[in-house]
Coordinates of C-alpha atoms in Angstrom, one line a residue:
X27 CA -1.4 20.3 -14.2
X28 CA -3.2 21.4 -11.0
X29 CA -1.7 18.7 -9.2
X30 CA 2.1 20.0 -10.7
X31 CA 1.5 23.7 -9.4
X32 CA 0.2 22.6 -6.3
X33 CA 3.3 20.2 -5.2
X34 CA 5.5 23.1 -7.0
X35 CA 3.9 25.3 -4.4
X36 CA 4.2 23.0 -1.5
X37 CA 8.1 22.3 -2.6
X38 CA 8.7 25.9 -2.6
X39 CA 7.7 26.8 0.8
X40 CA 8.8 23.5 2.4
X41 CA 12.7 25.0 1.4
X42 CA 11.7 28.2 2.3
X43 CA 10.8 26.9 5.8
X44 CA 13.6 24.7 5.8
X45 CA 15.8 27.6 5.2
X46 CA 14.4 29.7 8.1
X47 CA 13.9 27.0 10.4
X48 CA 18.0 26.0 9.9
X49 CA 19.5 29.6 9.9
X50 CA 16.7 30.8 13.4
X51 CA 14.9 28.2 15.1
X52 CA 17.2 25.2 14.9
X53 CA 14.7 22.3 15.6
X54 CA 15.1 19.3 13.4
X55 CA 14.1 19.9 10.4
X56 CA 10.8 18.6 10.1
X57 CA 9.7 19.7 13.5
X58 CA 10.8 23.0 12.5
X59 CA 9.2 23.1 9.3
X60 CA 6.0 22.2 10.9
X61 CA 6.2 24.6 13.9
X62 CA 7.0 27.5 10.9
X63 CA 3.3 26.2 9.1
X64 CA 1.8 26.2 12.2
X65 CA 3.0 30.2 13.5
X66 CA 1.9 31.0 9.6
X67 CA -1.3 29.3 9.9
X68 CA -2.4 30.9 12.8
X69 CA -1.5 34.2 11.5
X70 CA -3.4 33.7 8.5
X71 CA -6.6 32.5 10.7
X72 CA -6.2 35.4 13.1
X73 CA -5.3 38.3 10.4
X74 CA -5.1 36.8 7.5
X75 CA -8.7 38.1 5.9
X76 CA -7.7 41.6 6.8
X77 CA -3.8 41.8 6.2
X78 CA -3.3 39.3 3.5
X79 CA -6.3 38.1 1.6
X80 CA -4.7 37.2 -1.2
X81 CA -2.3 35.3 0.5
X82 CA -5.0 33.8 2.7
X83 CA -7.2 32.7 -0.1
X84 CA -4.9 30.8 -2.4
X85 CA -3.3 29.1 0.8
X86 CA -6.6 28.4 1.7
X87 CA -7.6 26.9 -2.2
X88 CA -3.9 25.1 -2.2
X89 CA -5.2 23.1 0.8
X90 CA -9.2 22.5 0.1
X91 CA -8.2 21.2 -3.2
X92 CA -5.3 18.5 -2.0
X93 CA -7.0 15.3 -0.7
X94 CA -5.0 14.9 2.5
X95 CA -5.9 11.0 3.2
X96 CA -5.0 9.9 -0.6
X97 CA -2.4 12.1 -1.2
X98 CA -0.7 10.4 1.8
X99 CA -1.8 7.2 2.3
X100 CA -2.3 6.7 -1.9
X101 CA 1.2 8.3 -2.4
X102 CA 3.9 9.2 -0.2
X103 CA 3.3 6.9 2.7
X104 CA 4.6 4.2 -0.3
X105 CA 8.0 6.2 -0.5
X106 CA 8.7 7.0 2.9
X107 CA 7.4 3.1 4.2
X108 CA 10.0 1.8 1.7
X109 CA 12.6 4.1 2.9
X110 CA 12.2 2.8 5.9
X111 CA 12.0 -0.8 5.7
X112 CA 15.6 -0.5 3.7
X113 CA 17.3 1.3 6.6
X114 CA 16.1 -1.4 9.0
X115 CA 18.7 -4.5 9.8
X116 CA 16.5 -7.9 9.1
X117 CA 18.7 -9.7 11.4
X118 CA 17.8 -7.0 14.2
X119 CA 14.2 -7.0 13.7
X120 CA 14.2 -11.0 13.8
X121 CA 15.7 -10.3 17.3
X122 CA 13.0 -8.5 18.2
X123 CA 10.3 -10.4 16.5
X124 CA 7.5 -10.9 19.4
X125 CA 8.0 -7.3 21.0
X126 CA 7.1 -5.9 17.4
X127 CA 4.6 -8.5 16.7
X128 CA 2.3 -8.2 19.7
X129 CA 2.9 -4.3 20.2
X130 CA 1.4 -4.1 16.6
X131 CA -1.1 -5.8 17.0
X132 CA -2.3 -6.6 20.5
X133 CA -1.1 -2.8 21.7
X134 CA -3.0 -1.4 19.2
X135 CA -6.2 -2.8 19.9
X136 CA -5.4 -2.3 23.8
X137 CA -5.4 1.8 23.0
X138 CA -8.1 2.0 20.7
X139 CA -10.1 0.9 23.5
X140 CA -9.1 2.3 26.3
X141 CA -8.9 5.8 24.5
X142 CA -12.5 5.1 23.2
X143 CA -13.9 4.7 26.6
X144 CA -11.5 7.4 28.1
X145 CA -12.9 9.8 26.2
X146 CA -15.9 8.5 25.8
X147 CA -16.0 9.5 30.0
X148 CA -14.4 12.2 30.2
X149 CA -15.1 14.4 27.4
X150 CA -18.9 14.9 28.9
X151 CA -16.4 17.2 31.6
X152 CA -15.5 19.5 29.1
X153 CA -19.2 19.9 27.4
X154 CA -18.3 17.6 24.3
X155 CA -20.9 14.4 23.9
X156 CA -19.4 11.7 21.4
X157 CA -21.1 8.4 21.0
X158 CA -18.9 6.1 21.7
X159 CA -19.1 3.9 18.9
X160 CA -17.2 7.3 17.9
X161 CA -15.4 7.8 20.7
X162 CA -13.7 4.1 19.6
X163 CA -13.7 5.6 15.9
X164 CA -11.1 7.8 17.2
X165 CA -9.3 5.5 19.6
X166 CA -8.9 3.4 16.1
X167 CA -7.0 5.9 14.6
X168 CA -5.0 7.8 17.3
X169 CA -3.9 4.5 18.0
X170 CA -1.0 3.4 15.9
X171 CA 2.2 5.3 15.9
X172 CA 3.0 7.2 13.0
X173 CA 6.0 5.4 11.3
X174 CA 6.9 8.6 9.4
X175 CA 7.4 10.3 12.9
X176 CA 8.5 8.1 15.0
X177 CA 11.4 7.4 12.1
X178 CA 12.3 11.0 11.9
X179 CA 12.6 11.4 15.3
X180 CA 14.4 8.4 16.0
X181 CA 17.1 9.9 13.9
X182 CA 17.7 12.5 17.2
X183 CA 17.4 10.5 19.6
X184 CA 20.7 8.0 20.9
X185 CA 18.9 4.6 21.7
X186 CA 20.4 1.2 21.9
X187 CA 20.0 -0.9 18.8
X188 CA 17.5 -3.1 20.2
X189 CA 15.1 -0.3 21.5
X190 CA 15.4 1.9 18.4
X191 CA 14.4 -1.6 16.3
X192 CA 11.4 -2.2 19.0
X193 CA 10.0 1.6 18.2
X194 CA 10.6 1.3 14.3
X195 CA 9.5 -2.1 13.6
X196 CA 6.3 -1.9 15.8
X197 CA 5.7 1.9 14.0
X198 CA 6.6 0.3 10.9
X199 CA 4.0 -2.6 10.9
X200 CA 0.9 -1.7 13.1
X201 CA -0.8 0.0 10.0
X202 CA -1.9 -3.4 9.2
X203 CA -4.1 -4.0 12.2
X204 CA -4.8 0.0 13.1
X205 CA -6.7 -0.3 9.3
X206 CA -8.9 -3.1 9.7
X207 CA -9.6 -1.7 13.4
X208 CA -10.5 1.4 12.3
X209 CA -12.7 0.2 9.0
X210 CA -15.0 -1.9 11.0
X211 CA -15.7 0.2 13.8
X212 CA -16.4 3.2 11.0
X213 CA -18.7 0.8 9.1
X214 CA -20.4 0.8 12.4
X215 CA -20.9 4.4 13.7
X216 CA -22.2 5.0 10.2
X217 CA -24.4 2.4 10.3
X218 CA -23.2 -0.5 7.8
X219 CA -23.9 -3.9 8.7
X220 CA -20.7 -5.6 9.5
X221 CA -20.3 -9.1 10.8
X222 CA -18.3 -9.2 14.1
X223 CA -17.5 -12.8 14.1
X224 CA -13.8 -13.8 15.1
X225 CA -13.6 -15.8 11.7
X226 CA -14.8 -12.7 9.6
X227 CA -12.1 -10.1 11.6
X228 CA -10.0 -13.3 11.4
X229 CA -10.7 -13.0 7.1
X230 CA -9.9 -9.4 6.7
X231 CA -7.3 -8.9 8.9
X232 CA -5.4 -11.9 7.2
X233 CA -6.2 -10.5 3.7
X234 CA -5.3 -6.7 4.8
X235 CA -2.1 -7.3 6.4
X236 CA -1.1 -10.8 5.8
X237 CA -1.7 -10.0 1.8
X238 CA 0.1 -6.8 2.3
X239 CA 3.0 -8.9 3.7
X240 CA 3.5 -11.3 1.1
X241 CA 3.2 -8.9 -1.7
X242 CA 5.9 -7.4 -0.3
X243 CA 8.0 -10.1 0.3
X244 CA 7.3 -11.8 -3.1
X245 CA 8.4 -8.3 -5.0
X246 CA 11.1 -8.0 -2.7
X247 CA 12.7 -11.5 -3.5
X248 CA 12.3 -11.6 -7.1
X249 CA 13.6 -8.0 -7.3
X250 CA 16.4 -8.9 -5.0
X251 CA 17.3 -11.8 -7.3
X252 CA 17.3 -9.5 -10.3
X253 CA 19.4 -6.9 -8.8
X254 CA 22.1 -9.2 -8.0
X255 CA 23.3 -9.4 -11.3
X256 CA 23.3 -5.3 -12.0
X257 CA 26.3 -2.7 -10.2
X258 CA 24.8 0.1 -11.9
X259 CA 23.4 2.7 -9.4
X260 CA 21.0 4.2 -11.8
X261 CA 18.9 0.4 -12.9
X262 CA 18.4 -0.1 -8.6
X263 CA 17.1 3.2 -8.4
X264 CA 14.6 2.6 -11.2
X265 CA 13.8 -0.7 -9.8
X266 CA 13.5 0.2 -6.6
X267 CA 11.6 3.2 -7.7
X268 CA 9.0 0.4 -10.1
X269 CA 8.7 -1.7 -6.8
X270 CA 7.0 1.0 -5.1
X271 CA 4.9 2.6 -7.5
X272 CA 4.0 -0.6 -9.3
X273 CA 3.6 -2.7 -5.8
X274 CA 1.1 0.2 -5.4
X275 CA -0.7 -0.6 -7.9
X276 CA -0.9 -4.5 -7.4
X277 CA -1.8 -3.4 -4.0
X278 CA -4.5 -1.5 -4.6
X279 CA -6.2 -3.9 -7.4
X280 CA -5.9 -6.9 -4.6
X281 CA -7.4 -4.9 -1.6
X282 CA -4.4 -5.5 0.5
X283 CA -2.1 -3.5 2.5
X284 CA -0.2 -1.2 0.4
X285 CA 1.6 0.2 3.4
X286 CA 2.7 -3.2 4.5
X287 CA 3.7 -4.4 1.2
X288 CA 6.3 -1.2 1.5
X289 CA 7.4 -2.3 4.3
X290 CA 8.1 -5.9 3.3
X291 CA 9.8 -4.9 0.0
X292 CA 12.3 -2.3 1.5
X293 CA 13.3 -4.6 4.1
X294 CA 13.9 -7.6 1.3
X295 CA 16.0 -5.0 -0.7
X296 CA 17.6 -2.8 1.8
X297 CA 19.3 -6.3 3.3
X298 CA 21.7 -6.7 0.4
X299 CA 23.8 -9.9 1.2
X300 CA 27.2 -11.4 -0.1
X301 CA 25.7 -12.6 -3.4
X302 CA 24.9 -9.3 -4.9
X303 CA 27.2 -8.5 -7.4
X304 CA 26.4 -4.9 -6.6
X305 CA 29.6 -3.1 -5.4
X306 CA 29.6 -0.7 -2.0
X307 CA 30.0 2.2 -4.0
X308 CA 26.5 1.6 -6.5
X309 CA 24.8 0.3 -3.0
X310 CA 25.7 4.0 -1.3
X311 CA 24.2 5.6 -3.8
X312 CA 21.1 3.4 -3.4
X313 CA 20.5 3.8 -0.1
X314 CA 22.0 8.2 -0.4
X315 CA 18.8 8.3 -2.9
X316 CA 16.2 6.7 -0.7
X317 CA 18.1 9.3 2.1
X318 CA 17.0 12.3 0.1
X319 CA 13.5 10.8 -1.1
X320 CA 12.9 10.3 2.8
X321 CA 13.6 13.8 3.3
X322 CA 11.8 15.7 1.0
X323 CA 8.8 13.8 1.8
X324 CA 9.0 14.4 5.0
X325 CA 9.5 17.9 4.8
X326 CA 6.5 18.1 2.3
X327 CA 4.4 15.8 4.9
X328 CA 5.2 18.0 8.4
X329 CA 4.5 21.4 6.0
X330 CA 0.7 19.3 5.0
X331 CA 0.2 18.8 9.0
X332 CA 1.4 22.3 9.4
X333 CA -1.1 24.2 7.7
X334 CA -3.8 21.2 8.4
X335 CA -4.9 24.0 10.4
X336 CA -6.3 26.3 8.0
X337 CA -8.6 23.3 7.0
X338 CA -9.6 23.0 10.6
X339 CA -13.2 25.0 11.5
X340 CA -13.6 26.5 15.2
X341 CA -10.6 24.6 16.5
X342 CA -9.5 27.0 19.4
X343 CA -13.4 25.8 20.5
X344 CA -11.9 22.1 21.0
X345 CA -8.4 22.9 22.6
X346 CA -9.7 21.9 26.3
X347 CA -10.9 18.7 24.9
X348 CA -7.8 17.8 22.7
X349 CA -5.9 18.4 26.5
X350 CA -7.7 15.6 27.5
X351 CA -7.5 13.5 24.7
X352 CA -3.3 13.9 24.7
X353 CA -4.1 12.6 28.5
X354 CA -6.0 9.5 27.8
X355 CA -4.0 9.0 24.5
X356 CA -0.8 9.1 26.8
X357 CA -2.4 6.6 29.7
X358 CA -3.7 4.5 26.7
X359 CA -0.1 3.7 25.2
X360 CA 1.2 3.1 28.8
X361 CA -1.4 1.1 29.2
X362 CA -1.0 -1.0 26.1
X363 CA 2.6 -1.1 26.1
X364 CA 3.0 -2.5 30.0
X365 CA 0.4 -4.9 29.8
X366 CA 1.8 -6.8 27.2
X367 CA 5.8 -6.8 28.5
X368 CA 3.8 -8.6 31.6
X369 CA 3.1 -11.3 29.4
X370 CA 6.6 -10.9 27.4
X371 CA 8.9 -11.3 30.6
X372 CA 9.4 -15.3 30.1
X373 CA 11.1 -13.7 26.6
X374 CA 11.9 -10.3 26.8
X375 CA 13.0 -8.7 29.2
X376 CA 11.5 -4.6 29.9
X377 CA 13.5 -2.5 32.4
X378 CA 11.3 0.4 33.6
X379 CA 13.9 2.8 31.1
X380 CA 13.0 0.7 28.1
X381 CA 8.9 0.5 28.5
X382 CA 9.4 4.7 29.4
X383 CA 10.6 5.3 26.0
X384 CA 8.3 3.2 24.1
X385 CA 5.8 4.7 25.7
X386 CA 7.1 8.4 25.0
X387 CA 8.6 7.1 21.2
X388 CA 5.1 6.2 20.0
X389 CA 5.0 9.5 18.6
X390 CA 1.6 10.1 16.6
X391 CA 1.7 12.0 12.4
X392 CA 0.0 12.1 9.4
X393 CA -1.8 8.7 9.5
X394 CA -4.2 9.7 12.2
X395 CA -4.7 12.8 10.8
X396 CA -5.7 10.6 7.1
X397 CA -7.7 8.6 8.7
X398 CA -9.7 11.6 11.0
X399 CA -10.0 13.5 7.2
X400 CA -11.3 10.1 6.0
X401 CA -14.3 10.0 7.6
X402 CA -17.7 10.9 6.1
X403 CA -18.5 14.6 7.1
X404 CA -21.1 14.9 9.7
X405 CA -21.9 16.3 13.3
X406 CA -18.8 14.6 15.0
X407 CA -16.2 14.5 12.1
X408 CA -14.9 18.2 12.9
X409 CA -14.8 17.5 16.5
X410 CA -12.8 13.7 16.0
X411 CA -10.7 16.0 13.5
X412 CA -9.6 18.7 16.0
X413 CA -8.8 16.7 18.7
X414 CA -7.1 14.5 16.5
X415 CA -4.8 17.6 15.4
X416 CA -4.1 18.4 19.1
X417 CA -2.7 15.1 20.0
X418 CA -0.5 14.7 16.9
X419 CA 1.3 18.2 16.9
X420 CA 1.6 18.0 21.2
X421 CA 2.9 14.3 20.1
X422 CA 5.3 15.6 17.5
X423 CA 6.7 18.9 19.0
X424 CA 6.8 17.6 22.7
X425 CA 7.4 14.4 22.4
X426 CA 9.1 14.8 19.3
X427 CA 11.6 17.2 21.0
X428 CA 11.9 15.7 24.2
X429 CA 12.5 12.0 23.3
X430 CA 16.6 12.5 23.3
X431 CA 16.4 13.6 27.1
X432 CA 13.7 11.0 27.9
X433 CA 15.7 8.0 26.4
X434 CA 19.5 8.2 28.5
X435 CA 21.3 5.6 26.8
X436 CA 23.3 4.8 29.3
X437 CA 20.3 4.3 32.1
X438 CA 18.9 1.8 29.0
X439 CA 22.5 -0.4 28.8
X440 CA 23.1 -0.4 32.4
X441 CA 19.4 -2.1 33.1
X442 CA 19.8 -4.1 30.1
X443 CA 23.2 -5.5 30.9
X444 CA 21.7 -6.1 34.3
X445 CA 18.7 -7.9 33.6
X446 CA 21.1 -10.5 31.2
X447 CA 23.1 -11.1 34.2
X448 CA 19.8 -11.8 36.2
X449 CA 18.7 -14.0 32.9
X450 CA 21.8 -15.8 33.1
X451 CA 21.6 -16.5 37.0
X452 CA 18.0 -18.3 36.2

């Protein structure tokens, strides 16, 4: 039951916030909902032991007793993963298959490094010493881009096809290798023995994500085949519904990537072809549902981040340094974002506009902030933890809000219709 009055509680003010944000502030919703937690939250910090105690302490109890990191990486990153993967085109991301591929992968190991060693440098400036076996701690999580944000904001933002399905498939599928990244080099700053050989890495990156991946794909398939013979909107939702939370499960049991198995699944099921007997009609309702699951999670999720900040000791004392972590954490996705198109030009071509909004679309969420929450409590978790906060609500509010004027459509077609015509000339 506590769980029940605690997500009743969480509900109730994500509306209310909704409501507000829709009627005074106008932002997009879940920005909006956020930026509302995060005025309350600071009120509460600043007053709230004076002018609303009551009010303070059970917001305060709501949040100590919610486990951030399982609650979203156990729960709703399933649902919102799925949602996802259904509303991406399989024949768009096949298009795009090596720009996702090594951005999730390659870019993401890139940035944890060059963030580890960034800060690593240049936090000493400041007055903040991090050992930078924990410096890389961080640079492991900050890394990948959130796929919960980057989705929501996508919505806002009037990309081409191809660079929306370059943001949201490389968001969508970096969790895989940002994991195993950030697992080993925890294991090491807290002082497990872990074997660093290529074919052990090799051995738990193919179990994590390439187990993930065909989990997915398996309970895609076979419940693709079984919806084929249904048009009854109600039987898809509850199979669609039993693919997530019982893929979950499997998931979990196996060790593998439950993120990636989402992933996988929605984009098998959300790719309904001309042998499903399932009419247009049964198929909008489908993907209407998954709409509104998307949503309410999400609001839910930007209210967590939101009032994250209650949870948060002596943060206004790491502000400086989270400046100059949203520096290196910016130089670090340039970084790993135009060093690979180098080696993806005999492919793919970038145009400057196209590599400017993947750098400024890798918009950072709730995953980092799991993964900060996740570590063992100690003398650097609170300071990993508050910087980690600053980048991820500068990422989500300025990026977040900006991206629409950073990505002009029509700068992106024009260089992309003129780098064809230079292909073509070759």
């Amino acid at each position: 039951m506590e769980l029940y009055y605690s997500f009743s509680a969480l509900i109730v003010l994500a509306s209310i916030f909704a409501y507000l944000n829709y009627r005074f502030l106008k932002l997009p919703s879940t920005i909006g909902i956020m930026v509302i937690a995060i005025i309350v939250s600071i009120f509460l910090v600043s007053f709230g032991e004076t002018v609303l105690p009551r009010t303070f302490g059970h917001l305060n109890q709501l949040m100590g007793s919610i486990d951030f990191t399982e609650v979203l990486m156990g729960a709703m990153l399933n649902f919102l993963l799925f949602a996802g993967g259904i509303h991406i085109n399989i024949n768009d991301l096949k298009e795009q298959f090596w720009p996702v591929v090594i951005f999730s992968t390659a870019g993401v190991v890139i940035s944890t490094f060059v963030v580890g060693f960034g800060v690593y440098y240049l936090l000493p400036l400041v007055g903040i010493n991090l050992p930078l076996i924990y410096c890389l701690v961080f640079g492991a999580l900050i890394s990948p881009t959130d796929p919960v944000a980057v989705l929501s904001v996508l919505k806002m933002a009037n990309v081409s096809k191809s660079l929306e399905t370059k943001v949201a498939g490389e968001s969508l599928f970096n969790d895989g290798m940002a994991v195993v990244v950030f697992t080993v080099i925890l294991q090491l700053a807290v002082g497990k023995e872990v074997d660093l050989g290529v074919e052990n890495i090799s051995l738990l990156l193919l179990e994590e994500a390439g187990g993930g991946l065909l989990l997915g794909v398996v309970l895609g398939w076979v419940t693709s085949r079984l919806m084929r013979e249904v048009d009854d909107y109600i039987i898809s939702v509850l199979v669609t519904l039993s693919v997530v939370m019982g893929g979950y499960l499997v998931a979990r049991q196996l060790h593998i990537s439950g993120p990636l198995t989402m992933v996988a699944a929605g984009l098998f099921m959300g790719n309904f072809n001309v042998k499903f007997k399932m009419k247009s009609v049964t198929q909008d309702y489908l993907i209407k549902f998954w709409e509104l699951i998307d949503e309410i999670l999400n609001a839910v999720l930007f209210l967590f981040i939101g009032f994250e900040l209650l949870l948060i000791k002596d943060l206004s004392h790491f502000i400086i340094a989270g400046i100059v972590a949203i520096i290196v954490v910016l130089i670090a996705r340039f970084i790993s974002i135009w060093g690979p198109t180098k080696f993806m030009s005999f492919k793919t071509r970038f145009s400057p506009q196209t590599i400017k909004v993947l750098v400024w679309g890798g918009i950072r969420g709730g995953v980092s902030i799991a993964l900060a929450m996740s570590i063992p409590k100690g003398e650097y978790s609170n300071v990993i933890l508050s910087i980690t906060y600053c980048v991820v609500v500068f990422s989500i509010i300025v990026q977040g809000l900006t991206i629409g004027k950073v990505a002009n459509p029509k700068m992106i077609a024009k260089e992309e219709q003129e780098q064809e015509v230079a292909v073509e000339e070759h």
